[in-house]
Amino acid sequence: MTNTFTPRVFSGIKPSGGLTLGNYLGAIKRFVGMQGEMETIYCVVDLHAITVWQDPAELANATREVAAGYLAAGLDPEKSILFNQSQVSGHAELAWIFNCVARVGWMNRMTQFKDKAGSNAEKVSLGLYAYPSLMAADILLYHATHVPVGEDQKQHVELTRDIAQKFNHDFKSDFFPITQPVIDGPATRVMNLRDGSKKMSKSGESDMERINMLDDADKIAKKFKKAKTDPEPLPETLEGLKDRPEARNLVDIYAALSDTYSDAVISEFAGAGWGKFKPALADLAVDRLAPISDEMRRLMDDKAEIDRILKQGADKARAIAEPVLEKTYDLVGFLR
Ligand code: AQP
């Protein structure tokens, strides 16, 4: 008999620093779009954050900031389950089982680990290496069928599918779904403003390379003004941006912020120079981000309320996770 799975969305963001425009366009904005379409579970993945060192007080702040970002952007705790990962112990428990399902060869192919570890691979934490197996546990603990992510996380969702398939095969079941990554829209990979070959990250070296959700209007304008581009004006067609990664990035950001497509932006700005496009982009970004950042600041002033929402969400998440973990333990043969 083939198992049928209720359509369910799971995704998360790690509180490893302040939220960026990349997190907003590649993840949060799309999380909001899926709310109401099916059951949605959105997590602040604090267990993932500590794969690199986090100051404990800053981790707590960043966890509340991601939660505030979720709420301010339009996630509603009555419609979506919102919680932080460490409050539901099933994530870590299932991750251990998946550590024993996943193969070292699979992990060795993960490009994000190679990028993050760089030449320092001997000194990074074991957790950073095992991160994708915890991510598989996050998703499969809820039998999630859809995972909205940015392009950078695609390989990890593919690994989640491999883990589910191998578990199902090894334990002769069809217990875990084969999850779909959902990667769509013009901003699935927002790039660094100073180097169009690197993605915009919370933990990138310079603050000038990213737009933070809590940046004020002056900072946003300054960062776009100083963003690296080339001397050419915008072309007549999108094809003309082929070898111009920094220019393409700014056009994609404009498209995502204005809920349109990059070719529509090119039609509007064909032939325009940066002196025209960059201020228009900065105005648009401020217009879209300021109401969210104002609301984030307001929410972050009431820590107790954020903590209450996260706890309530964790209780709901646990109620879904516990039977999945119980059944997994039965399949594995754990006595209790
Ligand atoms: N630049 C980006 N463009 C599009 N999507 C992005 N995401 C992150 N950066 C971009 C998406 O945001 C979600 C949460 O990501 P995360 O914070 O959990 O992990 P990350 O991808 O490692 O993010 P950072 O900002 O690069 O964090 P640090 O610097 O701490 O490692 C994911 O869906 C991700 O695709």
mmCIF file of C-alpha atoms and ligand atoms in Angstrom:
data_model
loop_
_atom_site.group_PDB
_atom_site.id
_atom_site.type_symbol
_atom_site.label_atom_id
_atom_site.label_comp_id
_atom_site.label_asym_id
_atom_site.label_seq_id
_atom_site.Cartn_x
_atom_site.Cartn_y
_atom_site.Cartn_z
ATOM 1 C CA MET A 1 0.000 0.000 0.000
ATOM 2 C CA THR A 2 1.339 3.456 -0.869
ATOM 3 C CA ASN A 3 1.255 6.074 1.853
ATOM 4 C CA THR A 4 -0.521 9.345 1.015
ATOM 5 C CA PHE A 5 0.700 12.513 2.671
ATOM 6 C CA THR A 6 -1.219 15.644 3.618
ATOM 7 C CA PRO A 7 0.307 18.586 1.697
ATOM 8 C CA ARG A 8 2.404 20.396 4.279
ATOM 9 C CA VAL A 9 5.070 23.101 4.059
ATOM 10 C CA PHE A 10 8.116 23.260 6.323
ATOM 11 C CA SER A 11 10.963 25.740 6.128
ATOM 12 C CA GLY A 12 13.242 27.705 8.424
ATOM 13 C CA ILE A 13 15.878 30.373 8.837
ATOM 14 C CA LYS A 14 18.882 30.171 11.106
ATOM 15 C CA PRO A 15 19.387 32.947 13.654
ATOM 16 C CA SER A 16 23.073 33.324 12.837
ATOM 17 C CA GLY A 17 22.893 37.110 12.560
ATOM 18 C CA GLY A 18 20.426 39.761 11.434
ATOM 19 C CA LEU A 19 17.984 38.972 8.626
ATOM 20 C CA THR A 20 19.029 40.073 5.138
ATOM 21 C CA LEU A 21 17.162 41.032 1.998
ATOM 22 C CA GLY A 22 18.260 37.592 0.679
ATOM 23 C CA ASN A 23 16.401 35.880 3.527
ATOM 24 C CA TYR A 24 13.377 38.079 2.920
ATOM 25 C CA LEU A 25 13.095 37.652 -0.864
ATOM 26 C CA GLY A 26 14.409 34.076 -1.052
ATOM 27 C CA ALA A 27 12.462 32.777 1.930
ATOM 28 C CA ILE A 28 10.133 34.879 4.129
ATOM 29 C CA LYS A 29 8.185 36.614 1.352
ATOM 30 C CA ARG A 30 7.563 33.238 -0.244
ATOM 31 C CA PHE A 31 6.632 31.681 3.139
ATOM 32 C CA VAL A 32 3.902 34.311 3.420
ATOM 33 C CA GLY A 33 2.714 33.519 -0.113
ATOM 34 C CA MET A 34 2.219 29.847 0.785
ATOM 35 C CA GLN A 35 0.324 30.563 4.008
ATOM 36 C CA GLY A 36 -3.289 29.550 3.529
ATOM 37 C CA GLU A 37 -2.518 27.366 0.483
ATOM 38 C CA MET A 38 -1.685 24.400 2.700
ATOM 39 C CA GLU A 39 -0.619 23.668 6.272
ATOM 40 C CA THR A 40 2.526 25.740 6.961
ATOM 41 C CA ILE A 41 5.225 25.245 9.595
ATOM 42 C CA TYR A 42 8.008 27.824 9.852
ATOM 43 C CA CYS A 43 10.880 27.393 12.235
ATOM 44 C CA VAL A 44 13.729 29.501 13.589
ATOM 45 C CA VAL A 45 16.456 26.888 13.279
ATOM 46 C CA ASP A 46 18.637 27.700 16.267
ATOM 47 C CA LEU A 47 20.229 24.215 16.368
ATOM 48 C CA HIS A 48 21.647 24.978 12.906
ATOM 49 C CA ALA A 49 22.938 28.381 14.036
ATOM 50 C CA ILE A 50 25.341 26.851 16.575
ATOM 51 C CA THR A 51 27.175 24.864 13.886
ATOM 52 C CA VAL A 52 29.374 27.960 13.987
ATOM 53 C CA TRP A 53 30.077 29.831 17.233
ATOM 54 C CA GLN A 54 27.224 32.034 18.480
ATOM 55 C CA ASP A 55 27.419 34.278 21.515
ATOM 56 C CA PRO A 56 24.535 33.036 23.741
ATOM 57 C CA ALA A 57 22.972 36.488 24.312
ATOM 58 C CA GLU A 58 23.208 37.330 20.600
ATOM 59 C CA LEU A 59 21.704 33.970 19.674
ATOM 60 C CA ALA A 60 18.645 34.698 21.827
ATOM 61 C CA ASN A 61 18.330 38.167 20.228
ATOM 62 C CA ALA A 62 18.749 36.841 16.703
ATOM 63 C CA THR A 63 16.150 34.118 17.379
ATOM 64 C CA ARG A 64 13.642 36.803 18.393
ATOM 65 C CA GLU A 65 14.651 38.920 15.383
ATOM 66 C CA VAL A 66 13.896 36.098 12.924
ATOM 67 C CA ALA A 67 10.579 35.466 14.701
ATOM 68 C CA ALA A 68 9.780 39.187 14.534
ATOM 69 C CA GLY A 69 10.671 39.149 10.815
ATOM 70 C CA TYR A 70 8.246 36.306 10.234
ATOM 71 C CA LEU A 71 5.438 38.090 12.058
ATOM 72 C CA ALA A 72 6.119 41.541 10.616
ATOM 73 C CA ALA A 73 6.189 40.183 7.051
ATOM 74 C CA GLY A 74 2.737 38.659 7.504
ATOM 75 C CA LEU A 75 3.044 35.184 9.001
ATOM 76 C CA ASP A 76 0.136 34.721 11.359
ATOM 77 C CA PRO A 77 0.512 32.352 14.333
ATOM 78 C CA GLU A 78 -3.145 31.413 13.903
ATOM 79 C CA LYS A 79 -2.499 30.279 10.311
ATOM 80 C CA SER A 80 1.098 28.989 10.481
ATOM 81 C CA ILE A 81 2.997 27.153 13.194
ATOM 82 C CA LEU A 82 5.915 29.422 14.225
ATOM 83 C CA PHE A 83 8.503 28.157 16.707
ATOM 84 C CA ASN A 84 12.199 27.757 17.407
ATOM 85 C CA GLN A 85 13.732 24.383 16.707
ATOM 86 C CA SER A 86 15.445 23.697 20.047
ATOM 87 C CA GLN A 87 12.058 23.647 21.817
ATOM 88 C CA VAL A 88 11.114 20.440 19.978
ATOM 89 C CA SER A 89 13.639 17.739 20.882
ATOM 90 C CA GLY A 90 12.424 15.456 18.081
ATOM 91 C CA HIS A 91 14.581 17.375 15.572
ATOM 92 C CA ALA A 92 17.797 16.283 17.263
ATOM 93 C CA GLU A 93 16.494 12.745 17.914
ATOM 94 C CA LEU A 94 15.494 12.115 14.302
ATOM 95 C CA ALA A 95 18.739 13.722 13.100
ATOM 96 C CA TRP A 96 20.704 11.048 14.974
ATOM 97 C CA ILE A 97 18.809 8.292 13.201
ATOM 98 C CA PHE A 98 19.411 10.060 9.871
ATOM 99 C CA ASN A 99 23.121 10.352 10.688
ATOM 100 C CA CYS A 100 23.058 6.567 10.658
ATOM 101 C CA VAL A 101 21.114 6.435 7.361
ATOM 102 C CA ALA A 102 23.053 9.071 5.375
ATOM 103 C CA ARG A 103 26.413 8.037 3.909
ATOM 104 C CA VAL A 104 29.666 9.927 4.416
ATOM 105 C CA GLY A 105 30.093 10.045 0.616
ATOM 106 C CA TRP A 106 26.814 11.954 0.333
ATOM 107 C CA MET A 107 27.927 14.512 2.915
ATOM 108 C CA ASN A 108 31.269 14.934 1.155
ATOM 109 C CA ARG A 109 29.432 16.206 -1.910
ATOM 110 C CA MET A 110 27.674 19.072 -0.088
ATOM 111 C CA THR A 111 28.947 22.279 -1.662
ATOM 112 C CA GLN A 112 27.754 24.502 1.195
ATOM 113 C CA PHE A 113 30.018 22.615 3.620
ATOM 114 C CA LYS A 114 32.948 23.012 1.241
ATOM 115 C CA ASP A 115 32.225 26.756 0.880
ATOM 116 C CA LYS A 116 31.804 27.328 4.609
ATOM 117 C CA ALA A 117 34.681 25.140 5.765
ATOM 118 C CA GLY A 118 37.040 26.354 3.022
ATOM 119 C CA SER A 119 40.615 25.436 3.755
ATOM 120 C CA ASN A 120 39.778 25.125 7.451
ATOM 121 C CA ALA A 121 37.835 21.821 7.209
ATOM 122 C CA GLU A 122 39.799 20.100 10.004
ATOM 123 C CA LYS A 123 38.861 22.799 12.506
ATOM 124 C CA VAL A 124 35.138 23.340 11.853
ATOM 125 C CA SER A 125 32.538 21.671 14.057
ATOM 126 C CA LEU A 126 31.261 18.167 13.402
ATOM 127 C CA GLY A 127 27.812 19.797 13.491
ATOM 128 C CA LEU A 128 28.582 21.873 10.382
ATOM 129 C CA TYR A 129 29.387 18.667 8.513
ATOM 130 C CA ALA A 130 26.232 16.908 9.758
ATOM 131 C CA TYR A 131 23.999 19.987 9.167
ATOM 132 C CA PRO A 132 22.193 18.511 6.103
ATOM 133 C CA SER A 133 21.135 15.465 8.068
ATOM 134 C CA LEU A 134 19.577 17.705 10.751
ATOM 135 C CA MET A 135 17.861 19.637 7.965
ATOM 136 C CA ALA A 136 16.406 16.367 6.630
ATOM 137 C CA ALA A 137 15.120 15.656 10.143
ATOM 138 C CA ASP A 138 13.533 19.134 10.378
ATOM 139 C CA ILE A 139 11.566 18.483 7.210
ATOM 140 C CA LEU A 140 10.690 14.823 7.650
ATOM 141 C CA LEU A 141 9.738 15.103 11.343
ATOM 142 C CA TYR A 142 6.594 16.827 10.036
ATOM 143 C CA HIS A 143 6.235 14.672 6.905
ATOM 144 C CA ALA A 144 6.548 17.937 4.982
ATOM 145 C CA THR A 145 5.816 17.582 1.282
ATOM 146 C CA HIS A 146 6.969 21.057 0.159
ATOM 147 C CA VAL A 147 9.996 23.103 1.223
ATOM 148 C CA PRO A 148 10.309 26.696 -0.040
ATOM 149 C CA VAL A 149 14.017 27.587 -0.074
ATOM 150 C CA GLY A 150 16.534 29.711 -1.906
ATOM 151 C CA GLU A 151 18.704 28.157 -4.615
ATOM 152 C CA ASP A 152 21.580 27.635 -2.140
ATOM 153 C CA GLN A 153 19.556 25.059 -0.188
ATOM 154 C CA LYS A 154 18.491 22.953 -3.182
ATOM 155 C CA GLN A 155 21.226 20.369 -2.698
ATOM 156 C CA HIS A 156 20.226 19.885 0.937
ATOM 157 C CA VAL A 157 16.592 19.228 -0.013
ATOM 158 C CA GLU A 158 17.809 16.708 -2.595
ATOM 159 C CA LEU A 159 19.785 15.000 0.165
ATOM 160 C CA THR A 160 16.611 14.961 2.278
ATOM 161 C CA ARG A 161 14.944 13.028 -0.547
ATOM 162 C CA ASP A 162 17.850 10.561 -0.653
ATOM 163 C CA ILE A 163 17.662 10.047 3.113
ATOM 164 C CA ALA A 164 13.885 9.464 2.988
ATOM 165 C CA GLN A 165 14.300 6.993 0.145
ATOM 166 C CA LYS A 166 17.081 5.068 1.867
ATOM 167 C CA PHE A 167 15.204 4.977 5.185
ATOM 168 C CA ASN A 168 12.056 3.717 3.438
ATOM 169 C CA HIS A 169 14.091 1.102 1.608
ATOM 170 C CA ASP A 170 16.152 -0.055 4.621
ATOM 171 C CA PHE A 171 13.137 -0.323 6.917
ATOM 172 C CA LYS A 172 10.801 -1.682 4.226
ATOM 173 C CA SER A 173 8.233 1.058 4.571
ATOM 174 C CA ASP A 174 6.929 4.084 2.702
ATOM 175 C CA PHE A 175 6.894 6.084 5.904
ATOM 176 C CA PHE A 176 8.672 9.286 4.830
ATOM 177 C CA PRO A 177 7.491 11.453 1.904
ATOM 178 C CA ILE A 178 9.812 12.401 -0.942
ATOM 179 C CA THR A 179 9.730 16.147 -0.387
ATOM 180 C CA GLN A 180 9.583 18.736 -3.203
ATOM 181 C CA PRO A 181 11.871 21.774 -3.040
ATOM 182 C CA VAL A 182 9.940 24.910 -4.053
ATOM 183 C CA ILE A 183 12.393 27.330 -5.683
ATOM 184 C CA ASP A 184 10.657 29.980 -7.736
ATOM 185 C CA GLY A 185 10.486 33.700 -8.457
ATOM 186 C CA PRO A 186 13.145 36.199 -9.566
ATOM 187 C CA ALA A 187 15.138 36.241 -6.310
ATOM 188 C CA THR A 188 15.988 32.661 -5.401
ATOM 189 C CA ARG A 189 19.644 33.706 -5.192
ATOM 190 C CA VAL A 190 20.177 37.317 -4.125
ATOM 191 C CA MET A 191 23.838 38.146 -4.608
ATOM 192 C CA ASN A 192 26.345 40.097 -2.561
ATOM 193 C CA LEU A 193 26.245 43.835 -3.469
ATOM 194 C CA ARG A 194 30.038 44.039 -3.740
ATOM 195 C CA ASP A 195 30.679 40.758 -5.566
ATOM 196 C CA GLY A 196 28.066 39.313 -7.901
ATOM 197 C CA SER A 197 29.633 35.848 -7.766
ATOM 198 C CA LYS A 198 28.825 35.386 -4.058
ATOM 199 C CA LYS A 199 25.415 35.186 -2.427
ATOM 200 C CA MET A 200 24.225 37.790 0.053
ATOM 201 C CA SER A 201 24.723 36.283 3.542
ATOM 202 C CA LYS A 202 24.044 37.342 7.103
ATOM 203 C CA SER A 203 27.580 36.493 8.095
ATOM 204 C CA GLY A 204 29.395 37.995 5.091
ATOM 205 C CA GLU A 205 32.494 40.007 6.013
ATOM 206 C CA SER A 206 31.323 43.539 5.212
ATOM 207 C CA ASP A 207 28.017 45.147 6.132
ATOM 208 C CA MET A 208 28.123 47.011 2.783
ATOM 209 C CA GLU A 209 27.647 43.752 0.875
ATOM 210 C CA ARG A 210 24.140 43.139 2.207
ATOM 211 C CA ILE A 211 20.881 44.929 2.964
ATOM 212 C CA ASN A 212 19.761 44.077 6.494
ATOM 213 C CA MET A 213 16.055 44.030 7.224
ATOM 214 C CA LEU A 214 16.669 46.524 10.037
ATOM 215 C CA ASP A 215 18.708 48.986 7.925
ATOM 216 C CA ASP A 216 17.186 52.485 7.817
ATOM 217 C CA ALA A 217 16.362 54.391 4.611
ATOM 218 C CA ASP A 218 19.715 56.237 4.505
ATOM 219 C CA LYS A 219 21.690 53.040 4.864
ATOM 220 C CA ILE A 220 19.674 51.268 2.173
ATOM 221 C CA ALA A 221 20.181 54.185 -0.243
ATOM 222 C CA LYS A 222 23.919 54.320 0.547
ATOM 223 C CA LYS A 223 24.388 50.567 0.072
ATOM 224 C CA PHE A 224 22.627 50.511 -3.302
ATOM 225 C CA LYS A 225 24.499 53.644 -4.399
ATOM 226 C CA LYS A 226 27.819 51.956 -3.588
ATOM 227 C CA ALA A 227 26.770 48.558 -4.977
ATOM 228 C CA LYS A 228 29.238 47.286 -7.562
ATOM 229 C CA THR A 229 27.996 47.586 -11.162
ATOM 230 C CA ASP A 230 29.607 48.190 -14.558
ATOM 231 C CA PRO A 231 29.692 51.362 -16.694
ATOM 232 C CA GLU A 232 27.078 50.144 -19.223
ATOM 233 C CA PRO A 233 23.446 51.306 -19.111
ATOM 234 C CA LEU A 234 20.670 48.731 -18.744
ATOM 235 C CA PRO A 235 20.160 46.768 -21.985
ATOM 236 C CA GLU A 236 17.046 46.386 -24.141
ATOM 237 C CA THR A 237 16.573 42.692 -23.233
ATOM 238 C CA LEU A 238 17.374 40.381 -20.327
ATOM 239 C CA GLU A 239 19.788 38.502 -22.599
ATOM 240 C CA GLY A 240 21.970 41.620 -22.501
ATOM 241 C CA LEU A 241 22.639 41.012 -18.774
ATOM 242 C CA LYS A 242 24.154 37.576 -19.416
ATOM 243 C CA ASP A 243 27.719 38.374 -18.393
ATOM 244 C CA ARG A 244 26.861 41.212 -16.024
ATOM 245 C CA PRO A 245 26.166 39.439 -12.680
ATOM 246 C CA GLU A 246 26.052 42.569 -10.502
ATOM 247 C CA ALA A 247 23.679 44.351 -12.902
ATOM 248 C CA ARG A 248 21.501 41.252 -13.178
ATOM 249 C CA ASN A 249 21.324 41.012 -9.372
ATOM 250 C CA LEU A 250 20.003 44.567 -8.982
ATOM 251 C CA VAL A 251 17.407 43.981 -11.698
ATOM 252 C CA ASP A 252 16.303 40.716 -10.037
ATOM 253 C CA ILE A 253 16.011 42.459 -6.661
ATOM 254 C CA TYR A 254 13.890 45.202 -8.246
ATOM 255 C CA ALA A 255 11.656 42.565 -9.870
ATOM 256 C CA ALA A 256 11.182 40.603 -6.634
ATOM 257 C CA LEU A 257 10.426 43.731 -4.598
ATOM 258 C CA SER A 258 7.863 44.921 -7.125
ATOM 259 C CA ASP A 259 6.254 41.472 -7.603
ATOM 260 C CA THR A 260 7.089 41.342 -11.266
ATOM 261 C CA TYR A 261 9.612 39.609 -13.541
ATOM 262 C CA SER A 262 13.094 40.704 -14.489
ATOM 263 C CA ASP A 263 12.209 41.098 -18.184
ATOM 264 C CA ALA A 264 9.413 43.515 -17.224
ATOM 265 C CA VAL A 265 11.953 45.588 -15.249
ATOM 266 C CA ILE A 266 14.279 45.628 -18.259
ATOM 267 C CA SER A 267 11.438 46.831 -20.491
ATOM 268 C CA GLU A 268 10.726 49.643 -18.050
ATOM 269 C CA PHE A 269 14.372 50.732 -17.616
ATOM 270 C CA ALA A 270 15.893 49.866 -21.033
ATOM 271 C CA GLY A 271 18.737 52.283 -21.764
ATOM 272 C CA ALA A 272 18.693 53.818 -18.258
ATOM 273 C CA GLY A 273 21.991 54.465 -16.491
ATOM 274 C CA TRP A 274 22.763 53.582 -12.872
ATOM 275 C CA GLY A 275 22.177 57.193 -11.837
ATOM 276 C CA LYS A 276 18.522 56.590 -12.602
ATOM 277 C CA PHE A 277 18.128 52.911 -11.693
ATOM 278 C CA LYS A 278 19.894 52.809 -8.330
ATOM 279 C CA PRO A 279 17.828 55.615 -6.689
ATOM 280 C CA ALA A 280 14.639 54.004 -8.057
ATOM 281 C CA LEU A 281 15.718 50.674 -6.543
ATOM 282 C CA ALA A 282 16.575 52.297 -3.203
ATOM 283 C CA ASP A 283 13.171 54.056 -3.080
ATOM 284 C CA LEU A 284 11.374 50.816 -3.875
ATOM 285 C CA ALA A 285 13.346 48.879 -1.256
ATOM 286 C CA VAL A 286 12.629 51.490 1.427
ATOM 287 C CA ASP A 287 8.966 51.561 0.459
ATOM 288 C CA ARG A 288 8.686 47.763 0.799
ATOM 289 C CA LEU A 289 10.994 47.177 3.754
ATOM 290 C CA ALA A 290 10.250 50.151 6.031
ATOM 291 C CA PRO A 291 6.774 48.960 7.143
ATOM 292 C CA ILE A 292 8.252 45.520 7.907
ATOM 293 C CA SER A 293 11.264 46.832 9.775
ATOM 294 C CA ASP A 294 9.125 49.298 11.786
ATOM 295 C CA GLU A 295 6.875 46.425 12.817
ATOM 296 C CA MET A 296 9.898 44.225 13.620
ATOM 297 C CA ARG A 297 11.251 46.891 15.976
ATOM 298 C CA ARG A 298 7.872 47.231 17.664
ATOM 299 C CA LEU A 299 7.582 43.465 18.130
ATOM 300 C CA MET A 300 11.140 43.115 19.412
ATOM 301 C CA ASP A 301 10.334 45.597 22.200
ATOM 302 C CA ASP A 302 7.981 42.978 23.636
ATOM 303 C CA LYS A 303 10.241 39.957 24.093
ATOM 304 C CA ALA A 304 7.729 38.160 26.320
ATOM 305 C CA GLU A 305 5.133 38.217 23.549
ATOM 306 C CA ILE A 306 7.559 36.772 20.987
ATOM 307 C CA ASP A 307 8.589 34.068 23.462
ATOM 308 C CA ARG A 308 4.922 33.258 24.110
ATOM 309 C CA ILE A 309 4.202 32.878 20.377
ATOM 310 C CA LEU A 310 7.260 30.645 19.904
ATOM 311 C CA LYS A 311 6.298 28.448 22.868
ATOM 312 C CA GLN A 312 2.731 28.095 21.673
ATOM 313 C CA GLY A 313 4.018 27.188 18.192
ATOM 314 C CA ALA A 314 6.425 24.644 19.694
ATOM 315 C CA ASP A 315 3.534 22.942 21.506
ATOM 316 C CA LYS A 316 1.650 22.621 18.200
ATOM 317 C CA ALA A 317 4.764 21.417 16.351
ATOM 318 C CA ARG A 318 5.462 18.795 19.030
ATOM 319 C CA ALA A 319 1.944 17.413 18.653
ATOM 320 C CA ILE A 320 2.667 16.674 14.963
ATOM 321 C CA ALA A 321 6.232 15.499 15.521
ATOM 322 C CA GLU A 322 5.715 13.058 18.389
ATOM 323 C CA PRO A 323 3.693 10.389 16.533
ATOM 324 C CA VAL A 324 6.139 10.573 13.599
ATOM 325 C CA LEU A 325 9.074 10.011 15.934
ATOM 326 C CA GLU A 326 7.245 7.187 17.775
ATOM 327 C CA LYS A 327 6.580 5.360 14.523
ATOM 328 C CA THR A 328 10.186 5.921 13.401
ATOM 329 C CA TYR A 329 11.404 4.353 16.654
ATOM 330 C CA ASP A 330 9.097 1.370 16.077
ATOM 331 C CA LEU A 331 10.410 0.909 12.534
ATOM 332 C CA VAL A 332 14.027 1.108 13.725
ATOM 333 C CA GLY A 333 13.326 -1.392 16.531
ATOM 334 C CA PHE A 334 13.910 0.777 19.589
ATOM 335 C CA LEU A 335 12.304 -0.654 22.762
ATOM 336 C CA ARG A 336 10.755 1.737 25.239
HETATM 337 N N1 AQP B 1 21.129 35.426 -0.741
HETATM 338 C C1 AQP B 1 20.037 34.699 -0.706
HETATM 339 N N2 AQP B 1 19.175 34.680 -1.730
HETATM 340 C C2 AQP B 1 18.034 33.938 -1.701
HETATM 341 N N3 AQP B 1 17.699 33.165 -0.635
HETATM 342 C C3 AQP B 1 18.535 33.167 0.413
HETATM 343 N N4 AQP B 1 18.488 32.531 1.595
HETATM 344 C C4 AQP B 1 19.569 32.861 2.329
HETATM 345 N N5 AQP B 1 20.347 33.716 1.656
HETATM 346 C C5 AQP B 1 19.732 33.921 0.453
HETATM 347 C C6 AQP B 1 17.422 31.631 1.963
HETATM 348 O O1 AQP B 1 16.979 31.968 3.263
HETATM 349 C C7 AQP B 1 16.590 30.770 3.927
HETATM 350 C C8 AQP B 1 17.243 30.707 5.264
HETATM 351 O O2 AQP B 1 18.631 30.585 5.119
HETATM 352 P P1 AQP B 1 19.509 30.411 6.405
HETATM 353 O O3 AQP B 1 19.682 31.698 7.073
HETATM 354 O O4 AQP B 1 18.958 29.360 7.269
HETATM 355 O O5 AQP B 1 20.844 29.851 5.835
HETATM 356 P P2 AQP B 1 21.817 30.430 4.778
HETATM 357 O O6 AQP B 1 21.278 30.123 3.417
HETATM 358 O O7 AQP B 1 23.176 29.872 5.104
HETATM 359 O O8 AQP B 1 21.771 31.992 5.023
HETATM 360 P P3 AQP B 1 22.932 33.007 5.211
HETATM 361 O O9 AQP B 1 22.335 34.356 5.260
HETATM 362 O O10 AQP B 1 23.997 32.769 4.167
HETATM 363 O O11 AQP B 1 23.470 32.653 6.649
HETATM 364 P P4 AQP B 1 24.936 32.515 7.172
HETATM 365 O O12 AQP B 1 25.720 33.659 6.628
HETATM 366 O O13 AQP B 1 24.846 32.554 8.664
HETATM 367 O O14 AQP B 1 25.440 31.180 6.697
HETATM 368 C C9 AQP B 1 16.957 29.593 3.021
HETATM 369 O O15 AQP B 1 15.805 29.168 2.341
HETATM 370 C C10 AQP B 1 17.939 30.202 2.090
HETATM 371 O O16 AQP B 1 17.938 29.539 0.836
#
